[in-house]
Tab-separated table of C-alpha atoms in Angstrom:
chain	number	residue	atom	x	y	z
A	119	UNK	CA	-22.518	-13.166	17.153
A	120	UNK	CA	-23.883	-9.807	16.190
A	121	UNK	CA	-23.260	-6.737	18.122
A	122	UNK	CA	-25.156	-3.814	18.154
A	123	UNK	CA	-22.770	-0.752	18.321
A	124	UNK	CA	-23.593	2.884	18.325
A	125	UNK	CA	-25.419	4.137	15.069
A	126	UNK	CA	-24.405	7.204	13.123
A	127	UNK	CA	-27.024	9.658	12.109
A	128	UNK	CA	-25.915	12.238	9.732
A	129	UNK	CA	-28.050	15.354	8.951
A	130	UNK	CA	-27.455	18.999	8.160
A	131	UNK	CA	-27.139	19.828	11.718
A	132	UNK	CA	-24.493	16.991	12.277
A	133	UNK	CA	-22.492	18.295	9.406
A	134	UNK	CA	-22.124	21.686	11.012
A	135	UNK	CA	-21.450	20.498	14.426
A	136	UNK	CA	-24.904	21.350	15.864
A	137	UNK	CA	-27.229	18.925	17.564
A	138	UNK	CA	-30.877	19.244	17.772
A	139	UNK	CA	-33.016	18.079	20.754
A	140	UNK	CA	-35.271	15.070	20.575
A	141	UNK	CA	-38.719	15.774	18.925
A	142	UNK	CA	-37.378	18.876	17.198
A	143	UNK	CA	-38.286	18.054	13.791
A	144	UNK	CA	-41.583	16.339	14.788
A	145	UNK	CA	-42.757	19.520	16.405
A	146	UNK	CA	-41.861	21.608	13.138
A	147	UNK	CA	-43.757	18.995	11.123
A	148	UNK	CA	-46.768	19.260	13.505
A	149	UNK	CA	-47.037	23.135	13.219
A	150	UNK	CA	-46.287	22.887	9.479
A	151	UNK	CA	-49.381	20.424	9.044
A	152	UNK	CA	-51.434	22.816	11.039
A	153	UNK	CA	-50.654	25.800	8.752
A	154	UNK	CA	-51.270	23.377	5.808
A	155	UNK	CA	-54.833	22.687	7.225
A	156	UNK	CA	-55.591	26.192	7.184
A	157	UNK	CA	-54.072	26.642	3.826
A	158	UNK	CA	-56.172	23.815	2.284
A	159	UNK	CA	-59.356	25.109	3.996
A	160	UNK	CA	-58.595	28.742	2.815
A	161	UNK	CA	-58.031	27.540	-0.705
A	162	UNK	CA	-61.104	25.549	-0.884
A	163	UNK	CA	-63.081	28.605	0.233
A	164	UNK	CA	-61.316	31.039	-2.111
A	165	UNK	CA	-59.245	33.118	0.188
A	166	UNK	CA	-55.981	33.141	-1.669
A	167	UNK	CA	-54.234	36.051	0.186
A	168	UNK	CA	-54.915	34.262	3.617
A	169	UNK	CA	-53.789	31.008	2.175
A	170	UNK	CA	-50.566	32.752	0.938
A	171	UNK	CA	-49.953	33.961	4.546
A	172	UNK	CA	-50.452	30.586	6.041
A	173	UNK	CA	-48.518	28.613	3.417
A	174	UNK	CA	-45.770	31.165	3.925
A	175	UNK	CA	-45.926	30.391	7.733
A	176	UNK	CA	-45.724	26.533	6.920
A	177	UNK	CA	-42.528	27.138	4.661
A	178	UNK	CA	-40.900	29.390	7.343
A	179	UNK	CA	-41.610	26.670	9.992
A	180	UNK	CA	-40.106	23.847	8.086
A	181	UNK	CA	-37.172	25.673	6.737
A	182	UNK	CA	-35.044	25.061	9.991
A	183	UNK	CA	-35.646	21.411	10.083
A	184	UNK	CA	-33.430	18.639	8.773
A	185	UNK	CA	-33.403	18.419	5.020
A	186	UNK	CA	-32.427	14.917	4.601
A	187	UNK	CA	-35.426	13.517	6.489
A	188	UNK	CA	-38.122	12.151	4.222
A	189	UNK	CA	-40.869	13.177	6.388
A	190	UNK	CA	-39.538	16.863	6.566
A	191	UNK	CA	-38.916	16.823	2.733
A	192	UNK	CA	-42.580	15.564	2.181
A	193	UNK	CA	-43.996	18.516	4.322
A	194	UNK	CA	-41.637	21.093	2.989
A	195	UNK	CA	-42.532	20.063	-0.512
A	196	UNK	CA	-46.224	20.461	0.208
A	197	UNK	CA	-45.466	23.890	1.943
A	198	UNK	CA	-43.871	25.201	-1.094
A	199	UNK	CA	-46.297	23.950	-3.757
A	200	UNK	CA	-49.197	25.422	-1.524
A	201	UNK	CA	-47.288	28.705	-1.534
A	202	UNK	CA	-46.902	28.811	-5.360
A	203	UNK	CA	-50.510	27.797	-5.805
A	204	UNK	CA	-51.625	30.437	-3.472
A	205	UNK	CA	-49.561	32.994	-5.091
A	206	UNK	CA	-50.606	32.009	-8.628
A	207	UNK	CA	-54.132	31.972	-7.527
A	208	UNK	CA	-53.840	35.361	-5.973
A	209	UNK	CA	-52.085	36.830	-9.124
A	210	UNK	CA	-54.921	35.506	-11.337
A	211	UNK	CA	-57.458	36.702	-8.973
A	212	UNK	CA	-56.097	40.304	-8.902
A	213	UNK	CA	-55.670	40.300	-12.593
A	214	UNK	CA	-59.200	39.386	-13.171
A	215	UNK	CA	-60.279	42.176	-11.019
A	216	UNK	CA	-58.488	44.628	-13.353
A	217	UNK	CA	-60.032	43.304	-16.563
A	218	UNK	CA	-63.122	45.001	-17.621
A	219	UNK	CA	-66.042	42.678	-17.860
A	220	UNK	CA	-67.930	44.462	-20.539
A	221	UNK	CA	-64.869	44.560	-23.054
A	222	UNK	CA	-63.165	41.314	-22.133
A	223	UNK	CA	-65.727	39.006	-20.403
A	224	UNK	CA	-64.096	35.816	-21.758
A	225	UNK	CA	-60.659	36.682	-20.511
A	226	UNK	CA	-62.000	37.676	-16.972
A	227	UNK	CA	-64.040	34.290	-16.995
A	228	UNK	CA	-60.998	32.279	-18.095
A	229	UNK	CA	-58.804	33.893	-15.361
A	230	UNK	CA	-61.451	33.282	-12.763
A	231	UNK	CA	-61.896	29.782	-13.800
A	232	UNK	CA	-58.082	29.088	-13.920
A	233	UNK	CA	-57.537	30.467	-10.366
A	234	UNK	CA	-60.691	28.588	-8.834
A	235	UNK	CA	-59.479	25.270	-10.570
A	236	UNK	CA	-55.885	25.554	-9.105
A	237	UNK	CA	-57.447	26.331	-5.568
A	238	UNK	CA	-59.827	23.480	-5.679
A	239	UNK	CA	-57.409	20.966	-7.015
A	240	UNK	CA	-54.569	21.823	-4.852
A	241	UNK	CA	-56.802	22.261	-1.885
A	242	UNK	CA	-58.363	18.988	-2.406
A	243	UNK	CA	-54.959	17.161	-2.842
A	244	UNK	CA	-53.538	18.695	0.266
A	245	UNK	CA	-56.528	17.813	2.334
A	246	UNK	CA	-56.329	14.422	1.122
A	247	UNK	CA	-52.587	14.244	2.180
A	248	UNK	CA	-53.512	15.664	5.505
A	249	UNK	CA	-56.447	13.334	5.961
A	250	UNK	CA	-54.364	10.270	5.312
A	251	UNK	CA	-51.741	11.502	7.833
A	252	UNK	CA	-54.413	11.580	10.541
A	253	UNK	CA	-55.648	8.182	9.460
A	254	UNK	CA	-51.970	6.790	9.702
A	255	UNK	CA	-51.777	8.363	13.436
A	256	UNK	CA	-55.143	6.710	14.332
A	257	UNK	CA	-54.226	3.292	12.858
A	258	UNK	CA	-50.842	3.482	14.954
A	259	UNK	CA	-52.711	4.004	18.116
A	260	UNK	CA	-55.261	1.373	17.395
A	261	UNK	CA	-52.269	-1.131	16.776
A	262	UNK	CA	-50.602	-0.128	19.859
A	263	UNK	CA	-53.754	-0.308	21.925
A	264	UNK	CA	-54.636	-3.823	20.386
A	265	UNK	CA	-51.155	-5.128	21.192
A	266	UNK	CA	-51.596	-4.077	24.933
A	267	UNK	CA	-55.022	-5.953	24.936
A	268	UNK	CA	-53.465	-9.049	23.566
A	269	UNK	CA	-50.501	-8.914	26.058
A	270	UNK	CA	-53.094	-8.362	29.005
A	271	UNK	CA	-55.113	-11.360	27.950
A	272	UNK	CA	-51.868	-13.362	27.720
A	273	UNK	CA	-51.082	-12.478	31.249
A	274	UNK	CA	-54.524	-13.486	32.596
A	275	UNK	CA	-54.524	-16.958	31.167
């Protein structure tokens, strides 16, 4: 004889005596993913300053959410890493602009290669993670709709 009692959910807002409305963290994740889509595309097209701005927006969007949530932690981590990579890329790009091409061509080439590699690698990883999230959402919708079709067929027979 098992009885279902009320469940207790503890997060940072609960510990402070504050409550959040339903869907609060989901909305934050949605906007953070939007900013991360922009960040990944800007990194892949070599716009480090704009990717720094969009990754900063993603970090700012996620900072007010529940930190003990697995989903929030995942997107906050991606936002912070994107910010660091964007800053690193911007720094190397600006440094390579200050290097004299005639005197230190190899240094300039190495700086440009490093910032481009960082942009391409993290931009690709971020795009892959975001694409897999879209695939998960599509699979969830397909599973729900197939369940409805099965139930409808059972009712007809």
